[in-house]
Amino acid sequence: QVQLVESGGGSVRSGESLTLTCKQSVYLSSDYCVAWFRQVPGKEREAVASIPGDGSPRYAKFTSNRFIISQSVRNLEIYLKMYSLKPDDTAMYYCAAGPAGPAYFCNAEYWGQGTQVTVVS
């Protein structure tokens, strides 16, 4: 069973940076995709970035080259480094994983509990 646990959320000022970490309970091969999603109350959950199995990282348009997703196989961790944060980036951020497939970001089947990111102006 895949378990994912996020950490690193918090409250920052506009323009500052934050790094989120997702700890995996088991090794995920290239048959899996990993991703970060985010959700604001009252809105649908949206993809932020993903590593689609063997593919190159993919990013939502709104990240505008401000976010970097990476993975440490050795540490069983997935990271989301966020720079130049804006108030619009305020959301609950979720780590996710699932079988690699045709979905552009990731057909997530496993989810973490989320970590809150708040950006104040």
PDB file of C-alpha atoms in Angstrom:
ATOM      1  CA  GLN A   1       0.000   0.000   0.000  1.00  0.00           C
ATOM      2  CA  VAL A   2       1.348   3.371  -1.025  1.00  0.00           C
ATOM      3  CA  GLN A   3       1.187   6.052   1.637  1.00  0.00           C
ATOM      4  CA  LEU A   4       2.185   9.637   1.060  1.00  0.00           C
ATOM      5  CA  VAL A   5       2.838  12.234   3.735  1.00  0.00           C
ATOM      6  CA  GLU A   6       3.375  15.895   2.901  1.00  0.00           C
ATOM      7  CA  SER A   7       5.236  18.468   4.927  1.00  0.00           C
ATOM      8  CA  GLY A   8       6.694  21.914   4.497  1.00  0.00           C
ATOM      9  CA  GLY A   9       3.591  24.044   4.166  1.00  0.00           C
ATOM     10  CA  GLY A  10       3.223  27.299   6.025  1.00  0.00           C
ATOM     11  CA  SER A  11       2.546  30.991   5.761  1.00  0.00           C
ATOM     12  CA  VAL A  12       4.897  33.164   3.707  1.00  0.00           C
ATOM     13  CA  ARG A  13       4.876  36.646   2.227  1.00  0.00           C
ATOM     14  CA  SER A  14       4.371  37.379  -1.434  1.00  0.00           C
ATOM     15  CA  GLY A  15       7.623  36.873  -3.353  1.00  0.00           C
ATOM     16  CA  GLU A  16       9.068  34.387  -0.908  1.00  0.00           C
ATOM     17  CA  SER A  17       9.872  30.717  -1.514  1.00  0.00           C
ATOM     18  CA  LEU A  18       8.756  27.451   0.021  1.00  0.00           C
ATOM     19  CA  THR A  19       9.664  23.795  -0.489  1.00  0.00           C
ATOM     20  CA  LEU A  20       7.139  21.041   0.026  1.00  0.00           C
ATOM     21  CA  THR A  21       8.235  17.473   0.700  1.00  0.00           C
ATOM     22  CA  CYS A  22       6.269  14.280   0.212  1.00  0.00           C
ATOM     23  CA  LYS A  23       7.509  11.124   1.899  1.00  0.00           C
ATOM     24  CA  GLN A  24       6.641   7.859   0.185  1.00  0.00           C
ATOM     25  CA  SER A  25       6.096   4.670   2.198  1.00  0.00           C
ATOM     26  CA  VAL A  26       7.451   2.488  -0.605  1.00  0.00           C
ATOM     27  CA  TYR A  27       9.653   2.770  -3.667  1.00  0.00           C
ATOM     28  CA  LEU A  28       7.753   3.800  -6.784  1.00  0.00           C
ATOM     29  CA  SER A  29       9.224   2.573 -10.050  1.00  0.00           C
ATOM     30  CA  SER A  30       9.010   4.352 -13.377  1.00  0.00           C
ATOM     31  CA  ASP A  31       5.701   2.530 -13.846  1.00  0.00           C
ATOM     32  CA  TYR A  32       4.274   5.199 -11.567  1.00  0.00           C
ATOM     33  CA  CYS A  33       3.740   8.896 -11.985  1.00  0.00           C
ATOM     34  CA  VAL A  34       4.009  11.299  -9.062  1.00  0.00           C
ATOM     35  CA  ALA A  35       2.458  14.710  -8.847  1.00  0.00           C
ATOM     36  CA  TRP A  36       1.457  17.701  -6.807  1.00  0.00           C
ATOM     37  CA  PHE A  37      -2.088  19.024  -6.885  1.00  0.00           C
ATOM     38  CA  ARG A  38      -3.686  21.919  -5.055  1.00  0.00           C
ATOM     39  CA  GLN A  39      -7.168  22.904  -4.004  1.00  0.00           C
ATOM     40  CA  VAL A  40      -8.853  26.018  -2.727  1.00  0.00           C
ATOM     41  CA  PRO A  41     -12.140  25.652  -0.802  1.00  0.00           C
ATOM     42  CA  GLY A  42     -15.048  25.824  -3.201  1.00  0.00           C
ATOM     43  CA  LYS A  43     -12.910  25.085  -6.255  1.00  0.00           C
ATOM     44  CA  GLU A  44     -11.870  21.906  -8.022  1.00  0.00           C
ATOM     45  CA  ARG A  45      -8.541  20.314  -7.293  1.00  0.00           C
ATOM     46  CA  GLU A  46      -6.004  21.216  -9.973  1.00  0.00           C
ATOM     47  CA  ALA A  47      -2.725  19.716 -11.065  1.00  0.00           C
ATOM     48  CA  VAL A  48       0.391  21.740 -10.308  1.00  0.00           C
ATOM     49  CA  ALA A  49       3.215  19.566 -11.601  1.00  0.00           C
ATOM     50  CA  SER A  50       4.036  15.940 -12.234  1.00  0.00           C
ATOM     51  CA  ILE A  51       6.759  13.504 -13.146  1.00  0.00           C
ATOM     52  CA  PRO A  52       5.022  11.088 -15.524  1.00  0.00           C
ATOM     53  CA  GLY A  53       6.955   7.849 -15.071  1.00  0.00           C
ATOM     54  CA  ASP A  54       9.992   7.996 -17.329  1.00  0.00           C
ATOM     55  CA  GLY A  55       8.988  11.324 -18.796  1.00  0.00           C
ATOM     56  CA  SER A  56      10.133  14.855 -18.214  1.00  0.00           C
ATOM     57  CA  PRO A  57       8.397  16.976 -15.571  1.00  0.00           C
ATOM     58  CA  ARG A  58       5.206  18.701 -16.585  1.00  0.00           C
ATOM     59  CA  TYR A  59       3.846  21.914 -15.152  1.00  0.00           C
ATOM     60  CA  ALA A  60       0.544  23.717 -15.103  1.00  0.00           C
ATOM     61  CA  LYS A  61       0.595  26.969 -17.019  1.00  0.00           C
ATOM     62  CA  PHE A  62       0.035  29.044 -13.898  1.00  0.00           C
ATOM     63  CA  THR A  63       3.372  27.946 -12.429  1.00  0.00           C
ATOM     64  CA  SER A  64       5.084  30.234 -14.966  1.00  0.00           C
ATOM     65  CA  ASN A  65       8.527  28.706 -14.372  1.00  0.00           C
ATOM     66  CA  ARG A  66       8.243  29.443 -10.639  1.00  0.00           C
ATOM     67  CA  PHE A  67       7.848  25.832  -9.460  1.00  0.00           C
ATOM     68  CA  ILE A  68      10.177  22.846  -9.717  1.00  0.00           C
ATOM     69  CA  ILE A  69       9.143  19.244  -9.076  1.00  0.00           C
ATOM     70  CA  SER A  70      11.805  16.668  -8.333  1.00  0.00           C
ATOM     71  CA  GLN A  71      12.155  13.234  -6.812  1.00  0.00           C
ATOM     72  CA  SER A  72      14.745  11.476  -4.692  1.00  0.00           C
ATOM     73  CA  VAL A  73      14.595   7.738  -5.210  1.00  0.00           C
ATOM     74  CA  ARG A  74      17.152   7.234  -2.446  1.00  0.00           C
ATOM     75  CA  ASN A  75      15.161   9.213   0.127  1.00  0.00           C
ATOM     76  CA  LEU A  76      11.744   8.116  -1.179  1.00  0.00           C
ATOM     77  CA  GLU A  77      10.713  11.742  -1.389  1.00  0.00           C
ATOM     78  CA  ILE A  78       9.038  14.025  -3.883  1.00  0.00           C
ATOM     79  CA  TYR A  79       9.669  17.755  -3.709  1.00  0.00           C
ATOM     80  CA  LEU A  80       7.937  20.870  -4.927  1.00  0.00           C
ATOM     81  CA  LYS A  81      10.100  23.956  -4.792  1.00  0.00           C
ATOM     82  CA  MET A  82       8.060  27.112  -5.170  1.00  0.00           C
ATOM     83  CA  TYR A  83       9.576  30.521  -5.864  1.00  0.00           C
ATOM     84  CA  SER A  84       8.109  34.005  -6.192  1.00  0.00           C
ATOM     85  CA  LEU A  85       4.933  32.928  -4.457  1.00  0.00           C
ATOM     86  CA  LYS A  86       1.775  34.952  -4.949  1.00  0.00           C
ATOM     87  CA  PRO A  87      -1.404  35.207  -2.867  1.00  0.00           C
ATOM     88  CA  ASP A  88      -3.154  33.241  -5.656  1.00  0.00           C
ATOM     89  CA  ASP A  89      -0.903  30.281  -4.772  1.00  0.00           C
ATOM     90  CA  THR A  90      -2.674  29.970  -1.422  1.00  0.00           C
ATOM     91  CA  ALA A  91      -4.175  26.482  -1.291  1.00  0.00           C
ATOM     92  CA  MET A  92      -3.983  23.033   0.225  1.00  0.00           C
ATOM     93  CA  TYR A  93      -1.247  21.176  -1.626  1.00  0.00           C
ATOM     94  CA  TYR A  94      -1.523  17.425  -2.095  1.00  0.00           C
ATOM     95  CA  CYS A  95       1.055  14.864  -3.115  1.00  0.00           C
ATOM     96  CA  ALA A  96      -0.239  12.076  -5.343  1.00  0.00           C
ATOM     97  CA  ALA A  97       0.906   8.983  -7.193  1.00  0.00           C
ATOM     98  CA  GLY A  98      -0.584   6.541  -9.623  1.00  0.00           C
ATOM     99  CA  PRO A  99       0.118   4.205 -12.531  1.00  0.00           C
ATOM    100  CA  ALA A 100       1.868   5.945 -15.405  1.00  0.00           C
ATOM    101  CA  GLY A 101      -0.460   6.217 -18.372  1.00  0.00           C
ATOM    102  CA  PRO A 102      -2.038   8.527 -20.915  1.00  0.00           C
ATOM    103  CA  ALA A 103      -3.121  11.208 -18.431  1.00  0.00           C
ATOM    104  CA  TYR A 104      -1.109  14.368 -19.115  1.00  0.00           C
ATOM    105  CA  PHE A 105      -0.205  14.967 -15.477  1.00  0.00           C
ATOM    106  CA  CYS A 106      -0.940  11.816 -13.481  1.00  0.00           C
ATOM    107  CA  ASN A 107      -3.870   9.476 -12.997  1.00  0.00           C
ATOM    108  CA  ALA A 108      -3.496   9.651  -9.243  1.00  0.00           C
ATOM    109  CA  GLU A 109      -4.732   6.758  -7.151  1.00  0.00           C
ATOM    110  CA  TYR A 110      -2.865   7.522  -3.950  1.00  0.00           C
ATOM    111  CA  TRP A 111      -3.104  10.805  -2.102  1.00  0.00           C
ATOM    112  CA  GLY A 112      -1.496  12.441   0.875  1.00  0.00           C
ATOM    113  CA  GLN A 113      -3.449  14.348   3.492  1.00  0.00           C
ATOM    114  CA  GLY A 114      -2.334  17.736   2.219  1.00  0.00           C
ATOM    115  CA  THR A 115      -0.269  20.608   3.538  1.00  0.00           C
ATOM    116  CA  GLN A 116      -1.551  24.188   3.663  1.00  0.00           C
ATOM    117  CA  VAL A 117       0.306  26.964   1.890  1.00  0.00           C
ATOM    118  CA  THR A 118      -0.751  30.527   2.639  1.00  0.00           C
ATOM    119  CA  VAL A 119       0.777  33.490   0.852  1.00  0.00           C
ATOM    120  CA  VAL A 120       0.053  36.927   2.273  1.00  0.00           C
ATOM    121  CA  SER A 121       0.681  40.161   0.444  1.00  0.00           C
TER     122      SER A 121
END
